[in-house]
Amino acid sequence: MTPNMIVTVDARGISKTYGDGENAVQAVRSTTFTANAGELIALVGPSGSGKTTLLAMLGGLLTPSEGSLTVGGVALTAEGNSKLAQFRRERVGFVFQGSNLLPYLTARRNLLAVAEIGGRTNGDPKEVADRLLDEMGLMERAKAYPSEMSGGERQRVAIARALMNDPALILLDEPTANLDTTRGRQVVEMLQSEVKQRNKTALMVTHDLRMAEYASRTLRIEDGVVTEV
């Protein structure tokens, strides 16, 4: 790591256990890794390996049972629920398997909704929304509703929405699962470009190793244990 590299994620021995005693299930086991600004990291592993649990901890949706976790300068393991909610609004952008756009809002309004629920934006929300849509090649679709868009267009809107709050960290759960190969590559290439240009950090859960080719590096999780590939 170069001296001026910004560490976005610093996980130290984090674990997540569900249940107690004989019924306890350890979904993530004593995991240590860092993720740096400007990196797109692929997270791969079989179903049930702990990928979703790890992503949820990084996004402040779950608290580790053990270890320390700092994301974007916020010590998540030391924060209460209200602070974690603020952290999610201000420092994390989520992109889900399905785009999860609000069906009754246009592309532009889906982005503006982020600001309206209290997320921060780096400038006037309307200007930020239009800039992001333009960068995603979607300005002509700004007034279109999700039902009027292609799958690739919806995912691009979802990525733009994830960038609306100027997040330190972008978390993607199988963002190309419902796309064909060509559209999937377009989405990941665009994400890779945004991460580098804006000095963000992104972790992308994927089962498609072809999409992992675009990552700065790959982490594999199996039986809750994370290793670098």
Coordinates of C-alpha atoms in Angstrom, one line a residue:
M1 CA 0.0 0.0 0.0
T2 CA 1.4 3.4 -1.0
P3 CA 1.8 6.0 1.8
N4 CA -1.1 8.2 0.5
M5 CA -3.5 5.3 0.0
I6 CA -6.8 5.8 1.8
V7 CA -8.0 2.7 3.7
T8 CA -11.8 2.6 3.4
V9 CA -12.4 -0.7 5.1
D10 CA -10.3 -2.0 8.0
A11 CA -11.6 -5.3 9.4
R12 CA -9.7 -6.9 12.2
G13 CA -10.7 -10.4 13.3
I14 CA -14.4 -9.9 12.7
S15 CA -16.8 -12.8 13.2
K16 CA -20.5 -13.1 13.1
T17 CA -22.3 -15.8 15.1
Y18 CA -26.0 -16.5 15.1
G19 CA -27.6 -18.2 18.1
D20 CA -26.1 -19.6 21.3
G21 CA -24.6 -22.7 22.7
E22 CA -25.1 -25.9 20.6
N23 CA -27.4 -24.0 18.2
A24 CA -24.7 -21.4 17.4
V25 CA -23.8 -20.9 13.7
Q26 CA -20.7 -19.0 12.8
A27 CA -21.4 -17.3 9.5
V28 CA -18.1 -15.4 9.3
R29 CA -15.0 -16.5 11.1
S30 CA -12.1 -14.3 12.4
T31 CA -11.7 -12.3 9.2
T32 CA -9.1 -9.6 8.7
F33 CA -8.6 -7.6 5.5
T34 CA -8.4 -4.0 4.2
A35 CA -10.0 -2.4 1.2
N36 CA -8.6 0.8 -0.2
A37 CA -10.0 3.8 -2.1
G38 CA -10.0 3.3 -5.8
E39 CA -10.4 -0.5 -5.5
L40 CA -13.2 -2.7 -6.9
I41 CA -12.9 -5.9 -5.0
A42 CA -14.7 -9.1 -6.1
L43 CA -16.1 -11.3 -3.3
V44 CA -16.6 -14.9 -4.5
G45 CA -17.7 -18.1 -2.8
P46 CA -20.4 -20.8 -2.8
S47 CA -23.9 -20.2 -1.6
G48 CA -24.1 -20.2 2.2
S49 CA -20.4 -19.3 2.5
G50 CA -21.1 -16.0 4.4
K51 CA -20.9 -13.4 1.6
T52 CA -24.2 -11.7 2.4
T53 CA -23.4 -11.7 6.1
L54 CA -20.0 -10.0 5.4
L55 CA -21.6 -7.5 3.1
A56 CA -24.3 -6.7 5.7
M57 CA -21.6 -6.1 8.4
L58 CA -19.6 -3.8 6.1
G59 CA -22.8 -1.8 5.4
G60 CA -23.7 -1.4 9.0
L61 CA -26.7 -3.6 8.8
L62 CA -25.3 -6.2 11.1
T63 CA -22.8 -5.8 14.0
P64 CA -19.9 -8.2 14.2
S65 CA -20.0 -10.6 17.2
E66 CA -16.2 -10.2 17.6
G67 CA -13.4 -8.1 16.3
S68 CA -13.2 -4.5 15.1
L69 CA -14.5 -2.9 11.9
T70 CA -13.9 0.6 10.7
V71 CA -15.4 1.8 7.4
G72 CA -14.8 5.3 6.0
G73 CA -13.4 6.4 9.4
V74 CA -16.4 5.2 11.4
A75 CA -15.8 2.5 14.0
L76 CA -18.9 0.4 13.4
T77 CA -18.4 -1.9 16.3
A78 CA -18.6 1.1 18.7
E79 CA -21.7 2.7 17.3
G80 CA -25.4 2.5 18.4
N81 CA -28.3 2.0 16.0
S82 CA -29.0 5.6 15.3
K83 CA -25.4 6.3 14.4
L84 CA -25.3 3.2 12.2
A85 CA -28.4 4.5 10.4
Q86 CA -26.7 7.8 9.8
F87 CA -23.6 5.9 8.6
R88 CA -25.6 4.0 6.1
R89 CA -27.3 7.1 4.7
E90 CA -24.1 9.1 4.4
R91 CA -21.2 6.7 3.7
V92 CA -22.6 3.6 2.0
G93 CA -24.1 3.0 -1.4
F94 CA -26.0 -0.2 -1.9
V95 CA -26.7 -1.9 -5.3
F96 CA -28.8 -5.1 -5.0
Q97 CA -29.3 -8.1 -7.3
G98 CA -32.5 -6.6 -8.6
S99 CA -32.2 -2.8 -9.1
N100 CA -34.8 -2.2 -6.4
L101 CA -35.8 1.1 -8.0
L102 CA -39.0 2.6 -6.7
P103 CA -41.5 1.7 -9.6
Y104 CA -43.6 4.9 -9.2
L105 CA -40.6 7.3 -9.6
T106 CA -38.7 8.2 -12.7
A107 CA -35.0 7.6 -13.0
R108 CA -34.2 11.1 -11.9
R109 CA -36.7 11.0 -8.9
N110 CA -35.2 7.7 -7.8
L111 CA -31.9 9.5 -7.4
L112 CA -33.4 12.5 -5.7
A113 CA -35.2 10.3 -3.2
V114 CA -31.7 9.6 -1.6
A115 CA -31.3 13.3 -0.7
E116 CA -34.9 13.5 0.5
I117 CA -34.5 10.8 3.1
G118 CA -31.5 12.6 4.6
G119 CA -28.5 11.3 2.6
R120 CA -25.8 13.8 2.0
T121 CA -24.9 14.9 -1.5
N122 CA -21.8 16.6 -2.8
G123 CA -23.6 19.7 -4.1
D124 CA -27.1 20.6 -5.2
P125 CA -29.1 17.3 -5.3
K126 CA -30.7 18.1 -8.7
E127 CA -27.3 19.0 -10.2
V128 CA -25.7 15.9 -8.7
A129 CA -28.5 13.6 -10.0
D130 CA -28.3 15.1 -13.5
R131 CA -24.5 14.8 -13.6
L132 CA -24.6 11.1 -12.5
L133 CA -27.3 10.3 -15.1
D134 CA -25.3 12.0 -17.7
E135 CA -22.1 10.1 -16.8
M136 CA -24.1 6.8 -17.0
G137 CA -25.4 7.7 -20.4
L138 CA -28.9 8.0 -19.1
M139 CA -29.9 11.7 -19.4
E140 CA -32.4 10.8 -22.2
R141 CA -34.0 8.3 -19.8
A142 CA -34.2 10.7 -16.9
K143 CA -38.0 10.9 -17.1
A144 CA -38.5 7.2 -17.8
Y145 CA -40.0 4.9 -15.2
P146 CA -38.4 1.5 -14.3
S147 CA -41.0 -0.4 -16.3
E148 CA -39.9 1.6 -19.3
M149 CA -36.2 0.7 -19.0
S150 CA -34.1 -2.2 -20.0
G151 CA -32.4 -4.3 -17.3
G152 CA -29.1 -2.7 -18.1
E153 CA -30.6 0.8 -17.8
R154 CA -32.2 0.0 -14.4
Q155 CA -28.9 -1.3 -13.1
R156 CA -27.1 1.9 -14.3
V157 CA -29.8 3.9 -12.5
A158 CA -29.2 1.8 -9.4
I159 CA -25.4 2.5 -9.5
A160 CA -26.1 6.2 -10.0
R161 CA -28.4 6.2 -7.0
A162 CA -25.7 4.4 -4.9
L163 CA -23.4 7.3 -5.7
M164 CA -25.8 10.0 -4.9
N165 CA -24.8 10.3 -1.2
D166 CA -21.1 10.5 -2.2
P167 CA -20.3 7.2 -0.3
A168 CA -16.9 6.0 0.8
L169 CA -18.1 2.4 0.2
I170 CA -20.3 0.9 -2.5
L171 CA -21.6 -2.6 -1.8
L172 CA -23.0 -4.7 -4.7
D173 CA -24.8 -8.0 -4.2
E174 CA -24.8 -9.9 -7.6
P175 CA -25.4 -6.8 -9.6
T176 CA -25.2 -8.6 -12.9
A177 CA -27.2 -11.8 -12.0
N178 CA -30.2 -10.8 -14.0
L179 CA -28.3 -9.4 -17.0
D180 CA -26.9 -11.1 -20.1
T181 CA -23.1 -11.2 -20.5
T182 CA -22.8 -8.1 -22.7
R183 CA -24.9 -6.0 -20.4
G184 CA -23.2 -7.4 -17.3
R185 CA -19.8 -6.4 -18.7
Q186 CA -21.1 -2.9 -19.5
V187 CA -22.4 -2.5 -15.9
V188 CA -19.1 -3.7 -14.3
E189 CA -16.9 -1.7 -16.6
M190 CA -18.9 1.4 -15.8
L191 CA -18.7 0.7 -12.1
Q192 CA -14.9 0.1 -12.3
S193 CA -14.5 3.5 -14.0
E194 CA -16.7 5.3 -11.4
V195 CA -14.7 3.7 -8.6
K196 CA -11.4 4.8 -10.0
Q197 CA -12.5 8.3 -11.1
R198 CA -14.2 9.1 -7.8
N199 CA -11.7 7.3 -5.5
K200 CA -14.4 5.1 -4.0
T201 CA -14.2 1.6 -2.7
A202 CA -16.5 -1.1 -4.0
L203 CA -17.0 -4.7 -2.9
M204 CA -19.0 -6.8 -5.4
V205 CA -20.4 -10.2 -4.6
T206 CA -20.5 -12.3 -7.8
H207 CA -20.7 -15.9 -8.9
D208 CA -19.6 -14.9 -12.4
L209 CA -15.8 -15.2 -12.6
R210 CA -15.9 -13.3 -15.9
M211 CA -17.1 -10.2 -14.0
A212 CA -14.3 -10.7 -11.4
E213 CA -11.8 -10.1 -14.1
Y214 CA -12.6 -6.4 -13.8
A215 CA -11.8 -6.3 -10.1
S216 CA -8.6 -4.9 -8.6
R217 CA -8.3 -8.1 -6.6
T218 CA -10.5 -11.0 -5.5
L219 CA -11.4 -12.2 -2.0
R220 CA -12.8 -15.7 -1.6
I221 CA -15.1 -16.7 1.3
E222 CA -15.8 -20.3 2.1
D223 CA -17.3 -21.7 5.4
G224 CA -17.1 -18.1 6.7
V225 CA -13.3 -17.8 6.2
V226 CA -12.0 -15.0 3.8
T227 CA -8.8 -15.5 1.8
E228 CA -7.2 -13.5 -1.0
V229 CA -7.1 -15.2 -4.3

